[in-house]
Coordinates of C-alpha atoms in Angstrom, one line a residue:
X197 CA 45.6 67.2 102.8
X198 CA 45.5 69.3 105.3
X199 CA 47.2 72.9 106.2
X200 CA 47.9 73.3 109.5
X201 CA 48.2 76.6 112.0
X202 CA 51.3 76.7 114.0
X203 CA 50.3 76.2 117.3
X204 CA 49.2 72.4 116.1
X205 CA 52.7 72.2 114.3
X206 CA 55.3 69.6 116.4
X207 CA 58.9 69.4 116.7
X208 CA 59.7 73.4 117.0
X209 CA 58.9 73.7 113.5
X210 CA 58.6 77.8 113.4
X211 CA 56.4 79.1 110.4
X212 CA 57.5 82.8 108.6
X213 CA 54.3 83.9 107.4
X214 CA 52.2 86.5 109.9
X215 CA 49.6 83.4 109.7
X216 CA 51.3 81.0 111.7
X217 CA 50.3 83.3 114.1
X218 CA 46.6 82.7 114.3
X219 CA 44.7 78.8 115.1
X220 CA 42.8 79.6 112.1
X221 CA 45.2 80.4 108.8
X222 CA 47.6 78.0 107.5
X223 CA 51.2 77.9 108.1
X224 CA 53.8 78.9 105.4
X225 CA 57.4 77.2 105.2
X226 CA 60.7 78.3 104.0
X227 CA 63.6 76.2 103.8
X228 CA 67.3 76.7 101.8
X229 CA 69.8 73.9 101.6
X230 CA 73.4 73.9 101.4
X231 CA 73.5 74.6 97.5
X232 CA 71.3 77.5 97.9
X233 CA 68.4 75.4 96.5
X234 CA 65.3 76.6 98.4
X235 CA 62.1 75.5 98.7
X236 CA 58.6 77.7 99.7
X237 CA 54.9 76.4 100.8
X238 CA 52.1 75.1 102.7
X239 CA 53.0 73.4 105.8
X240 CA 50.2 70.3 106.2
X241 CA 49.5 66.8 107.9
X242 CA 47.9 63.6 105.9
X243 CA 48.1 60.2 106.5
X244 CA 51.5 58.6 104.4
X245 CA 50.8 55.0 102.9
X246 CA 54.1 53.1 102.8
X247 CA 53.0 50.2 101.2
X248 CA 49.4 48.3 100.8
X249 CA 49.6 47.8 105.2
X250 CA 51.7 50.0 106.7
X251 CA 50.9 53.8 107.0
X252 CA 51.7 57.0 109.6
X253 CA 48.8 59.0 110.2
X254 CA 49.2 62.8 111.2
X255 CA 52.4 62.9 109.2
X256 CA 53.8 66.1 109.2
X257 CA 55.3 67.1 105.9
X258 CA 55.6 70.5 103.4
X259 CA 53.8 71.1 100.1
X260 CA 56.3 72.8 97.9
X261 CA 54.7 76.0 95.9
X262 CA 57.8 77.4 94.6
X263 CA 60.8 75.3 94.6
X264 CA 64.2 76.3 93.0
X265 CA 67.4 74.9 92.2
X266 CA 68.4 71.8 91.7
X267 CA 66.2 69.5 92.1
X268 CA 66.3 68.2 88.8
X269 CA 62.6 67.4 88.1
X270 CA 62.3 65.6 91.4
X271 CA 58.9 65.0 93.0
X272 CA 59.7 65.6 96.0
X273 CA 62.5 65.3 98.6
X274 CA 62.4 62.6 101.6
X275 CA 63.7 63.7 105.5
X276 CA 66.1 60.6 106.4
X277 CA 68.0 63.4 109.0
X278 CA 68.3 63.4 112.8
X279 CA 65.2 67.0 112.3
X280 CA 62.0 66.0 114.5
X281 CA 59.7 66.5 111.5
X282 CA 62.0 63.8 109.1
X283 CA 60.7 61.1 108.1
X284 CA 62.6 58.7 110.7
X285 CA 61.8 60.5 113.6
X286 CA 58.1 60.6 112.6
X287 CA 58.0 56.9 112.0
X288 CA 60.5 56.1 115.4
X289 CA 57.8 53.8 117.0
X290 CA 57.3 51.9 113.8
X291 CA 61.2 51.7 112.4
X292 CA 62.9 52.8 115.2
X293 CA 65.0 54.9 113.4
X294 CA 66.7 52.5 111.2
X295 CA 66.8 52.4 107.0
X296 CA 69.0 51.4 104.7
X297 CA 69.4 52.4 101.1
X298 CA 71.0 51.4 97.6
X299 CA 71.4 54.3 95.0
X300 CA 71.3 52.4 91.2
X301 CA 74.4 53.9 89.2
X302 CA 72.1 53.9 86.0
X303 CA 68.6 54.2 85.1
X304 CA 68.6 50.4 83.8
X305 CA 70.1 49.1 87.7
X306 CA 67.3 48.8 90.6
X307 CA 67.7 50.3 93.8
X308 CA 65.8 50.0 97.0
X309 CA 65.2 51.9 100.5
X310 CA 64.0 49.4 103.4
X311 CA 63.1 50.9 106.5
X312 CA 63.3 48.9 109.8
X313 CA 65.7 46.1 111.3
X314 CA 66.7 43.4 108.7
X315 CA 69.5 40.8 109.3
X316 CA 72.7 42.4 107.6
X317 CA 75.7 40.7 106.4
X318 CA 78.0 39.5 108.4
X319 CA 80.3 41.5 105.8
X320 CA 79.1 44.6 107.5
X321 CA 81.1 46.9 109.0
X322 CA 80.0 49.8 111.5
X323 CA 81.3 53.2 112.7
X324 CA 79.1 55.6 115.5
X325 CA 77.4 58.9 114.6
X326 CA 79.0 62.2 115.8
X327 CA 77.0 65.3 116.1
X328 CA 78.4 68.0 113.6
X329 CA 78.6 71.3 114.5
X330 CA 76.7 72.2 111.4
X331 CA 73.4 71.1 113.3
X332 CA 72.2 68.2 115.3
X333 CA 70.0 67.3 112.6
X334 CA 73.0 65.9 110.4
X335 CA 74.8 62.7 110.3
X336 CA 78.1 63.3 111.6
X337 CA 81.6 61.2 111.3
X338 CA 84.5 62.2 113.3
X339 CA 87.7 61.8 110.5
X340 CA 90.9 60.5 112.0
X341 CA 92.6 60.4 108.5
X342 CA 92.4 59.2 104.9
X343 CA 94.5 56.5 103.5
X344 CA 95.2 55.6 99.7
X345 CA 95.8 52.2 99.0
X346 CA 97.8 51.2 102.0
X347 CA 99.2 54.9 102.5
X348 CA 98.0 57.4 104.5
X349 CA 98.1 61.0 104.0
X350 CA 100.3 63.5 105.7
X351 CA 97.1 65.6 107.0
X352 CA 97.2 66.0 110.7
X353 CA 93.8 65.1 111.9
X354 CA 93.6 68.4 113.6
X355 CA 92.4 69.4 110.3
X356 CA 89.1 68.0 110.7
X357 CA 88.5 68.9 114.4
X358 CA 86.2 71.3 114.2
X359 CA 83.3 69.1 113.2
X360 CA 84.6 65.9 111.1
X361 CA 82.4 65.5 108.1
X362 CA 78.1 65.1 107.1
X363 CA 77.3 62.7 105.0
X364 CA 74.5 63.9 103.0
X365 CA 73.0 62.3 100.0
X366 CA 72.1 65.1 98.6
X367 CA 75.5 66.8 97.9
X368 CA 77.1 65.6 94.6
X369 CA 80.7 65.8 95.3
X370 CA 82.9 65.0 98.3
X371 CA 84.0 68.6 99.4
X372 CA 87.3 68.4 101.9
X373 CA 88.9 71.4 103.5
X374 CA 91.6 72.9 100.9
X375 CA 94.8 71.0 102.8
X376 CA 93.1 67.8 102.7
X377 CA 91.8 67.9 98.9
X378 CA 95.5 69.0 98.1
X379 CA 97.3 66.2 99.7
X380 CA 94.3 63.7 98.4
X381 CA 94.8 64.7 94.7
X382 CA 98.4 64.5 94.7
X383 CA 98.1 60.8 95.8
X384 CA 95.6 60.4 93.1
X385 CA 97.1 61.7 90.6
X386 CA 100.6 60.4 91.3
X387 CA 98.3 56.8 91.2
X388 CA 96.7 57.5 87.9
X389 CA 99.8 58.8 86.3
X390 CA 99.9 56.7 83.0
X391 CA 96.5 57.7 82.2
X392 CA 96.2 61.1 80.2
X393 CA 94.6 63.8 82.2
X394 CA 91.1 65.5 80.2
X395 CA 90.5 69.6 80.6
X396 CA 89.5 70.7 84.0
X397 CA 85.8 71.6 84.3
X398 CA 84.4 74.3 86.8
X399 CA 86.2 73.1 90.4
X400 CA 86.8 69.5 89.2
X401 CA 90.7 70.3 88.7
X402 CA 91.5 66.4 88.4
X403 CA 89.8 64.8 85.6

């Protein structure tokens, strides 16, 4: 591994240690996601083996020193975002910018991640991007409305005009703006009525 100065550093990347300043000290990164996990380090380049023949050299990545929050004993976490240091930009000329991914529901169900074209289902559906207002780095899709069963909701689509919605992997629950949830749990409940409801725990009011 090794710890790279900012001026070699790609992609805008801007370092917050008084080092980053100098060719000759190496480059500390800071960054905080959405659930105010954070995570602190070394900034560095190596080649990255993807399997037994195919590898990136030069690729750009962080070496976590002090990491908190969430993260749940994790080795590590993997760029899939739209960021010019992720991992899909990085490897554009080798995948261009295509990857697919399975999440197992239990620890006894395989999953997978496959990067590059493969020939998809004929069951497949697609729906195009949006650029969220969050950042250009997220996956954005613009929301027109949500439907339950074969009724949809009385929430004006104005209500999700100011930047539609990110999917993000990392984010446990689906959070929806407060008129949106409301009209969304109604339905639910009013569809799960003969099943008792259990207490409420922390924000999940609908259990």
């Amino acid at each position: 591994m090794r710890l790279l100065p900012l001026p070699t550093i790609k992609g805008g990347v801007k370092g917050n240690d008084p080092g980053c300043a100098s060719t000759s000290k190496a480059c500390v990164y800071g960054i905080q996601y959405g659930d105010s996990s954070f995570s602190v380090g070394f900034f560095s380049h190596e080649r990255l083996t993807v399997t037994d023949t195919d590898y990136v050299d030069g690729f750009l990545f962080g070496c976590g020193q002090n990491n908190q929050g969430l993260f749940g004993g994790s080795a590590g976490l993997l760029g899939l975002g739209r960021h010019p240091i992720s991992f899909v930009q990085q490897t554009a000329a080798k995948y261009h910018k295509i990857f697919s991914y399975c999440l197992p529901s239990t620890a006894s169900n395989v999953g997978y991640l496959a990067f590059g074209a493969s020939r998809a289902s004929s069951y497949v559906k697609y729906t195009p991007f949006s650029t969220n207002s969050a950042g250009a780095s997220f996956y954005g899709l613009d929301i027109t409305g949500i439907t339950v069963g074969d009724t949809k909701l009385p929430v004006s689509s104005s209500t999700f005009s100011t930047g539609g919605a990110i999917i993000d992997s990392g984010t446990v629950i689906t959070r929806l703006p407060p008129t949106a949830y409301t009209a969304l749990r109604s339905a639910f409940r009013q569809g799960m009525a003969r099943y008792p409801m259990a207490s409420s725990l922390s924000i999940l009011d609908t259990c």
